[in-house]
Amino acid sequence: MAVTGSQSAHSAHPADVPFIDLVAQHATIASEIHEAVDRVFASQSFILGENVTRFEEKAAAYCDSRDAIGCASGTDALILALMALDIGPGDEVITSAFTFFATASTIHRVGARPVFVDIDPVSMNLDPAKVEQAITPKTRAILPVHLFGQCADMEPLWRIAVRHGISLVEDAAQAIGAEYQGRRAGVLGEIGCFSFFPTKNLGGAGDGGMLSTDDHDLSRRLRRLRVHGDQGGYRHAEIGLNSRLDSLQAAVLEVKLAHLESWTEARRANARRYENLFTHYGLTDLVTVPRELPGHRHVYNQFTIRVKDGRRDALLASLKRDSIGAAIYYPI
């Protein structure tokens, strides 16, 4: 269960604590956003173009990747990654049993079969010890999810992938800026997939996504696949998607990217405050809080707690009575 606030038991009139307050965030950068959007309207260049290229370059630098490719959504990023690796009917892709629907649905969408592997109960990420057991001659890729903003244990997953000659694709939709052993999410496999859904740490004004890679050939193919497989001049080398990041989204994201580090550090400070408060009020027998693992940088897309002894639903109802935003991630 992810929570956003806590309220003193002695407060007679608890204040509303929204699950996420995008209005408050926007107010701090509204003038920058309006200027950036106005420039796009003045140019009347709405699809790809200079704004997208500039954002891609800055996003690649932020993720420490050689290239970044904007696309229409995080879901499309996953589909494009699998397409670029020629994964399709008859293939299997190993992924986490605990994630958002799109991780598995995109595997099915390209005609492959998702093979679910259980998570490590501490990190809530794919358990590498169980991945090896799931590999078959049909396995073409491992698709770990950096759930809630903390990277999966990528070194053993990478070793398994190399040993079996299969690909490693990161679902980093919730984890831009997260780190594993000093490296950023998005450069820990062949391709990293990001979402810019508005509630993400870096959120747009609508849908948007991105892929990152250090492989020049994969980058070139991903750029082709996002525009119907067009390699220029209406020459279509293959069948791709219509999955372009538009200039308005790129303009908004470029403004927000400049603030991302300070916002991330604020999230991390909030997480430490939660941890201290749960300990201070003696709640650790009831609640297990997220743990930042050694060698990781957690970016806390959600602060997700585990509630013991079947008391989760009662706690959720109590939070809602006190107007404190909370939700179950994921109910099924």
Tab-separated table of C-alpha atoms in Angstrom:
chain	number	residue	atom	x	y	z
A	1	MET	CA	0.000	0.000	0.000
A	2	ALA	CA	1.402	3.387	-1.000
A	3	VAL	CA	0.791	6.326	1.317
A	4	THR	CA	1.439	10.033	1.026
A	5	GLY	CA	0.917	11.448	4.486
A	6	SER	CA	0.557	10.841	8.197
A	7	GLN	CA	-1.589	12.683	10.686
A	8	SER	CA	-1.166	13.137	14.402
A	9	ALA	CA	-3.597	11.081	16.476
A	10	HIS	CA	-4.266	14.230	18.505
A	11	SER	CA	-5.415	16.333	15.550
A	12	ALA	CA	-9.115	17.125	15.796
A	13	HIS	CA	-9.371	18.381	12.230
A	14	PRO	CA	-6.971	16.491	9.980
A	15	ALA	CA	-5.992	18.390	6.856
A	16	ASP	CA	-6.463	16.902	3.413
A	17	VAL	CA	-3.295	15.185	2.222
A	18	PRO	CA	-3.744	14.341	-1.474
A	19	PHE	CA	-2.115	11.241	-2.885
A	20	ILE	CA	-0.219	13.470	-5.286
A	21	ASP	CA	-0.540	17.224	-5.763
A	22	LEU	CA	0.348	18.113	-9.342
A	23	VAL	CA	-1.246	21.551	-8.962
A	24	ALA	CA	1.207	22.555	-6.236
A	25	GLN	CA	4.170	21.369	-8.305
A	26	HIS	CA	2.941	23.203	-11.402
A	27	ALA	CA	2.546	26.465	-9.507
A	28	THR	CA	6.322	26.589	-8.906
A	29	ILE	CA	7.162	26.369	-12.623
A	30	ALA	CA	4.019	27.720	-14.318
A	31	SER	CA	5.725	30.678	-16.010
A	32	GLU	CA	8.505	28.460	-17.405
A	33	ILE	CA	5.959	25.969	-18.740
A	34	HIS	CA	3.815	28.656	-20.360
A	35	GLU	CA	6.829	30.251	-22.078
A	36	ALA	CA	8.000	26.876	-23.402
A	37	VAL	CA	4.547	25.948	-24.695
A	38	ASP	CA	4.049	29.384	-26.258
A	39	ARG	CA	7.318	28.934	-28.189
A	40	VAL	CA	6.007	25.671	-29.640
A	41	PHE	CA	2.754	27.313	-30.740
A	42	ALA	CA	4.679	30.212	-32.264
A	43	SER	CA	6.789	27.754	-34.274
A	44	GLN	CA	3.770	25.587	-35.250
A	45	SER	CA	6.144	22.589	-35.185
A	46	PHE	CA	4.258	19.986	-33.170
A	47	ILE	CA	5.651	16.568	-34.100
A	48	LEU	CA	9.247	15.549	-33.274
A	49	GLY	CA	11.556	18.365	-34.431
A	50	GLU	CA	13.939	20.584	-32.499
A	51	ASN	CA	12.137	20.457	-29.138
A	52	VAL	CA	12.117	16.678	-29.079
A	53	THR	CA	15.754	16.415	-30.183
A	54	ARG	CA	16.879	18.837	-27.488
A	55	PHE	CA	14.925	17.014	-24.793
A	56	GLU	CA	16.267	13.646	-25.959
A	57	GLU	CA	19.846	14.924	-25.712
A	58	LYS	CA	19.320	16.284	-22.199
A	59	ALA	CA	17.474	13.157	-21.050
A	60	ALA	CA	20.239	10.923	-22.422
A	61	ALA	CA	22.819	12.972	-20.523
A	62	TYR	CA	20.739	12.709	-17.343
A	63	CYS	CA	20.495	8.917	-17.677
A	64	ASP	CA	24.170	8.650	-18.724
A	65	SER	CA	23.128	6.859	-21.919
A	66	ARG	CA	24.509	7.425	-25.393
A	67	ASP	CA	21.072	7.990	-26.839
A	68	ALA	CA	17.458	8.572	-25.858
A	69	ILE	CA	14.481	8.138	-28.159
A	70	GLY	CA	11.187	9.819	-27.325
A	71	CYS	CA	7.923	7.999	-28.012
A	72	ALA	CA	4.216	8.292	-27.278
A	73	SER	CA	4.015	6.448	-23.940
A	74	GLY	CA	5.802	4.140	-21.543
A	75	THR	CA	3.715	1.267	-22.894
A	76	ASP	CA	4.880	2.024	-26.425
A	77	ALA	CA	8.461	2.189	-25.177
A	78	LEU	CA	8.165	-1.425	-24.007
A	79	ILE	CA	6.543	-2.525	-27.279
A	80	LEU	CA	9.189	-0.748	-29.368
A	81	ALA	CA	12.004	-2.299	-27.317
A	82	LEU	CA	10.659	-5.803	-27.887
A	83	MET	CA	10.099	-5.096	-31.592
A	84	ALA	CA	13.650	-3.793	-31.988
A	85	LEU	CA	14.946	-7.045	-30.483
A	86	ASP	CA	12.820	-9.086	-32.918
A	87	ILE	CA	10.836	-10.719	-30.112
A	88	GLY	CA	7.569	-12.203	-31.288
A	89	PRO	CA	5.445	-15.339	-31.666
A	90	GLY	CA	6.975	-18.446	-30.137
A	91	ASP	CA	9.281	-16.450	-27.851
A	92	GLU	CA	9.170	-16.148	-24.063
A	93	VAL	CA	10.042	-13.109	-21.963
A	94	ILE	CA	10.656	-13.457	-18.237
A	95	THR	CA	9.221	-10.647	-16.130
A	96	SER	CA	7.998	-9.783	-12.654
A	97	ALA	CA	4.750	-11.194	-11.286
A	98	PHE	CA	4.225	-7.891	-9.426
A	99	THR	CA	3.976	-4.882	-11.722
A	100	PHE	CA	1.623	-2.649	-13.685
A	101	PHE	CA	-0.413	-4.407	-16.397
A	102	ALA	CA	1.574	-2.918	-19.302
A	103	THR	CA	4.765	-4.821	-18.486
A	104	ALA	CA	3.124	-8.141	-19.329
A	105	SER	CA	0.574	-6.908	-21.879
A	106	THR	CA	3.301	-5.523	-24.141
A	107	ILE	CA	4.972	-8.935	-24.259
A	108	HIS	CA	1.637	-10.432	-25.321
A	109	ARG	CA	1.079	-7.569	-27.774
A	110	VAL	CA	4.161	-8.551	-29.828
A	111	GLY	CA	2.985	-12.166	-29.823
A	112	ALA	CA	5.382	-13.511	-27.205
A	113	ARG	CA	4.545	-15.249	-23.928
A	114	PRO	CA	5.125	-13.548	-20.564
A	115	VAL	CA	6.722	-15.890	-18.038
A	116	PHE	CA	6.118	-14.647	-14.516
A	117	VAL	CA	8.772	-14.959	-11.817
A	118	ASP	CA	8.233	-14.036	-8.188
A	119	ILE	CA	9.727	-11.036	-6.419
A	120	ASP	CA	12.173	-10.573	-3.588
A	121	PRO	CA	9.975	-9.567	-0.613
A	122	VAL	CA	12.319	-6.786	0.519
A	123	SER	CA	12.892	-4.934	-2.757
A	124	MET	CA	9.587	-6.057	-4.368
A	125	ASN	CA	11.636	-6.527	-7.554
A	126	LEU	CA	12.327	-9.589	-9.680
A	127	ASP	CA	14.238	-12.275	-7.740
A	128	PRO	CA	17.340	-13.243	-9.787
A	129	ALA	CA	17.611	-16.587	-7.965
A	130	LYS	CA	14.251	-17.600	-9.442
A	131	VAL	CA	14.926	-16.277	-12.944
A	132	GLU	CA	17.468	-18.953	-13.855
A	133	GLN	CA	14.915	-21.678	-13.098
A	134	ALA	CA	12.419	-20.115	-15.520
A	135	ILE	CA	14.689	-20.041	-18.566
A	136	THR	CA	13.820	-22.373	-21.442
A	137	PRO	CA	15.071	-22.699	-25.039
A	138	LYS	CA	12.296	-20.232	-25.985
A	139	THR	CA	13.466	-17.468	-23.608
A	140	ARG	CA	14.538	-14.400	-25.556
A	141	ALA	CA	14.692	-11.705	-22.891
A	142	ILE	CA	14.460	-10.801	-19.214
A	143	LEU	CA	12.328	-7.745	-18.443
A	144	PRO	CA	12.899	-6.631	-14.833
A	145	VAL	CA	10.842	-3.780	-13.358
A	146	HIS	CA	12.417	-1.103	-11.168
A	147	LEU	CA	9.275	-1.009	-9.068
A	148	PHE	CA	8.308	2.072	-7.052
A	149	GLY	CA	11.637	3.771	-7.886
A	150	GLN	CA	14.316	1.271	-6.799
A	151	CYS	CA	16.357	-0.659	-9.350
A	152	ALA	CA	16.140	-4.418	-9.535
A	153	ASP	CA	19.287	-6.408	-8.699
A	154	MET	CA	20.735	-6.013	-12.172
A	155	GLU	CA	24.215	-7.526	-11.926
A	156	PRO	CA	23.070	-11.153	-11.439
A	157	LEU	CA	20.331	-10.612	-14.030
A	158	TRP	CA	22.923	-9.325	-16.492
A	159	ARG	CA	25.133	-12.348	-15.828
A	160	ILE	CA	22.206	-14.700	-16.440
A	161	ALA	CA	21.352	-12.864	-19.677
A	162	VAL	CA	24.937	-13.067	-20.948
A	163	ARG	CA	25.274	-16.728	-19.972
A	164	HIS	CA	22.162	-17.651	-21.934
A	165	GLY	CA	22.642	-15.229	-24.814
A	166	ILE	CA	19.374	-13.376	-24.192
A	167	SER	CA	18.449	-9.700	-23.974
A	168	LEU	CA	17.925	-7.595	-20.856
A	169	VAL	CA	15.321	-4.798	-21.073
A	170	GLU	CA	14.575	-2.452	-18.167
A	171	ASP	CA	11.053	-1.353	-17.313
A	172	ALA	CA	12.183	1.893	-15.700
A	173	ALA	CA	8.784	3.588	-15.951
A	174	GLN	CA	8.832	4.487	-12.237
A	175	ALA	CA	12.563	4.947	-11.826
A	176	ILE	CA	14.094	7.830	-13.767
A	177	GLY	CA	17.123	8.979	-11.750
A	178	ALA	CA	17.336	5.768	-9.722
A	179	GLU	CA	20.804	4.255	-9.458
A	180	TYR	CA	22.360	0.822	-9.119
A	181	GLN	CA	26.041	0.544	-8.206
A	182	GLY	CA	26.623	4.118	-9.346
A	183	ARG	CA	24.851	3.794	-12.708
A	184	ARG	CA	21.496	5.240	-13.645
A	185	ALA	CA	18.366	3.311	-14.514
A	186	GLY	CA	18.125	2.955	-18.279
A	187	VAL	CA	21.749	1.951	-18.923
A	188	LEU	CA	21.719	-1.310	-16.944
A	189	GLY	CA	20.443	-3.434	-19.848
A	190	GLU	CA	20.323	-3.234	-23.645
A	191	ILE	CA	17.332	-0.877	-23.620
A	192	GLY	CA	15.666	1.150	-20.863
A	193	CYS	CA	11.974	2.075	-21.069
A	194	PHE	CA	10.527	5.150	-19.350
A	195	SER	CA	7.073	6.640	-18.864
A	196	PHE	CA	6.233	10.338	-18.596
A	197	PHE	CA	2.676	9.795	-17.382
A	198	PRO	CA	1.809	12.937	-15.363
A	199	THR	CA	2.166	11.264	-11.943
A	200	LYS	CA	5.672	9.944	-12.617
A	201	ASN	CA	8.708	11.645	-11.041
A	202	LEU	CA	9.216	13.301	-14.432
A	203	GLY	CA	5.687	13.711	-15.745
A	204	GLY	CA	4.395	15.406	-18.862
A	205	ALA	CA	1.121	17.161	-19.625
A	206	GLY	CA	-0.304	13.920	-20.982
A	207	ASP	CA	1.172	10.663	-22.222
A	208	GLY	CA	4.792	10.331	-23.257
A	209	GLY	CA	7.632	7.848	-23.082
A	210	MET	CA	11.298	7.302	-23.868
A	211	LEU	CA	13.828	4.594	-24.590
A	212	SER	CA	17.513	4.753	-23.702
A	213	THR	CA	20.328	2.675	-25.148
A	214	ASP	CA	24.078	2.657	-25.672
A	215	ASP	CA	23.721	0.547	-28.840
A	216	HIS	CA	23.882	2.669	-31.999
A	217	ASP	CA	22.186	0.083	-34.199
A	218	LEU	CA	19.313	-0.390	-31.744
A	219	SER	CA	18.926	3.383	-31.455
A	220	ARG	CA	18.674	3.798	-35.208
A	221	ARG	CA	16.107	1.010	-35.458
A	222	LEU	CA	14.026	2.398	-32.574
A	223	ARG	CA	13.897	5.792	-34.287
A	224	ARG	CA	12.673	4.076	-37.444
A	225	LEU	CA	10.126	1.900	-35.657
A	226	ARG	CA	8.483	4.878	-33.930
A	227	VAL	CA	7.587	6.401	-37.329
A	228	HIS	CA	5.975	3.423	-39.075
A	229	GLY	CA	9.360	1.927	-39.974
A	230	ASP	CA	10.153	4.909	-42.209
A	231	GLN	CA	13.860	5.284	-42.886
A	232	GLY	CA	13.297	8.610	-44.669
A	233	GLY	CA	11.566	9.788	-47.810
A	234	TYR	CA	8.543	7.519	-47.274
A	235	ARG	CA	10.737	4.441	-47.633
A	236	HIS	CA	9.426	1.986	-45.076
A	237	ALA	CA	11.975	-0.680	-44.240
A	238	GLU	CA	9.621	-2.495	-41.883
A	239	ILE	CA	6.261	-2.145	-40.159
A	240	GLY	CA	6.548	0.002	-37.057
A	241	LEU	CA	4.214	2.119	-34.935
A	242	ASN	CA	2.973	5.687	-34.944
A	243	SER	CA	4.587	6.500	-31.601
A	244	ARG	CA	6.147	9.933	-31.697
A	245	LEU	CA	6.774	12.239	-28.746
A	246	ASP	CA	5.182	15.551	-29.663
A	247	SER	CA	6.876	18.909	-29.311
A	248	LEU	CA	4.509	20.215	-26.633
A	249	GLN	CA	5.297	17.267	-24.373
A	250	ALA	CA	9.023	17.631	-25.041
A	251	ALA	CA	8.884	21.326	-24.163
A	252	VAL	CA	7.122	20.606	-20.863
A	253	LEU	CA	9.469	17.744	-20.033
A	254	GLU	CA	12.566	19.815	-20.806
A	255	VAL	CA	11.465	22.431	-18.276
A	256	LYS	CA	10.705	19.779	-15.657
A	257	LEU	CA	13.926	17.847	-16.261
A	258	ALA	CA	15.907	20.838	-14.981
A	259	HIS	CA	14.073	20.494	-11.642
A	260	LEU	CA	14.087	16.711	-11.414
A	261	GLU	CA	17.105	16.341	-9.134
A	262	SER	CA	15.764	18.769	-6.540
A	263	TRP	CA	12.345	17.080	-6.662
A	264	THR	CA	13.992	13.672	-6.270
A	265	GLU	CA	15.959	14.799	-3.240
A	266	ALA	CA	12.719	16.165	-1.745
A	267	ARG	CA	11.075	12.756	-2.261
A	268	ARG	CA	14.037	11.062	-0.600
A	269	ALA	CA	13.869	13.477	2.337
A	270	ASN	CA	10.136	12.780	2.701
A	271	ALA	CA	10.856	9.044	2.705
A	272	ARG	CA	13.412	9.445	5.502
A	273	ARG	CA	10.868	11.496	7.457
A	274	TYR	CA	8.269	8.747	7.087
A	275	GLU	CA	10.786	6.131	8.241
A	276	ASN	CA	11.663	8.204	11.307
A	277	LEU	CA	8.020	8.845	12.171
A	278	PHE	CA	7.027	5.176	11.874
A	279	THR	CA	9.897	4.327	14.229
A	280	HIS	CA	9.217	7.224	16.599
A	281	TYR	CA	5.574	6.231	17.071
A	282	GLY	CA	6.415	2.553	17.495
A	283	LEU	CA	4.588	1.418	14.348
A	284	THR	CA	7.267	-0.869	12.932
A	285	ASP	CA	5.548	-3.923	14.438
A	286	LEU	CA	2.525	-3.115	12.272
A	287	VAL	CA	4.122	-1.629	9.169
A	288	THR	CA	7.135	-2.571	7.042
A	289	VAL	CA	8.515	0.485	5.267
A	290	PRO	CA	10.501	0.490	2.000
A	291	ARG	CA	14.200	-0.163	2.388
A	292	GLU	CA	16.851	1.464	0.219
A	293	LEU	CA	19.241	-1.378	-0.504
A	294	PRO	CA	23.051	-0.956	-0.403
A	295	GLY	CA	24.427	0.366	-3.678
A	296	HIS	CA	21.030	1.732	-4.699
A	297	ARG	CA	19.516	5.184	-5.014
A	298	HIS	CA	15.764	4.934	-4.472
A	299	VAL	CA	13.699	7.721	-6.095
A	300	TYR	CA	10.382	6.820	-4.377
A	301	ASN	CA	7.831	7.106	-7.151
A	302	GLN	CA	5.670	5.698	-4.375
A	303	PHE	CA	6.366	5.177	-0.676
A	304	THR	CA	4.894	1.698	-0.429
A	305	ILE	CA	4.408	0.054	2.953
A	306	ARG	CA	3.419	-3.496	3.876
A	307	VAL	CA	0.844	-3.888	6.650
A	308	LYS	CA	0.999	-7.000	8.852
A	309	ASP	CA	-1.596	-9.326	10.354
A	310	GLY	CA	-4.359	-8.683	7.824
A	311	ARG	CA	-4.839	-5.087	8.951
A	312	ARG	CA	-4.144	-3.456	5.592
A	313	ASP	CA	-7.751	-2.721	4.643
A	314	ALA	CA	-8.561	-1.309	8.091
A	315	LEU	CA	-5.547	1.001	7.905
A	316	LEU	CA	-6.502	2.111	4.410
A	317	ALA	CA	-10.041	2.907	5.578
A	318	SER	CA	-8.646	4.877	8.516
A	319	LEU	CA	-6.386	6.943	6.256
A	320	LYS	CA	-9.284	7.734	3.958
A	321	ARG	CA	-11.421	8.850	6.927
A	322	ASP	CA	-8.642	11.280	7.801
A	323	SER	CA	-8.468	12.513	4.163
A	324	ILE	CA	-4.958	11.129	3.731
A	325	GLY	CA	-4.242	9.895	0.224
A	326	ALA	CA	-3.400	6.193	-0.051
A	327	ALA	CA	-3.928	3.383	-2.534
A	328	ILE	CA	-3.124	-0.307	-3.002
A	329	TYR	CA	-0.311	-0.972	-5.491
A	330	TYR	CA	-1.360	-3.377	-7.009
A	331	PRO	CA	-4.681	-4.920	-5.939
A	332	ILE	CA	-4.375	-8.053	-8.124
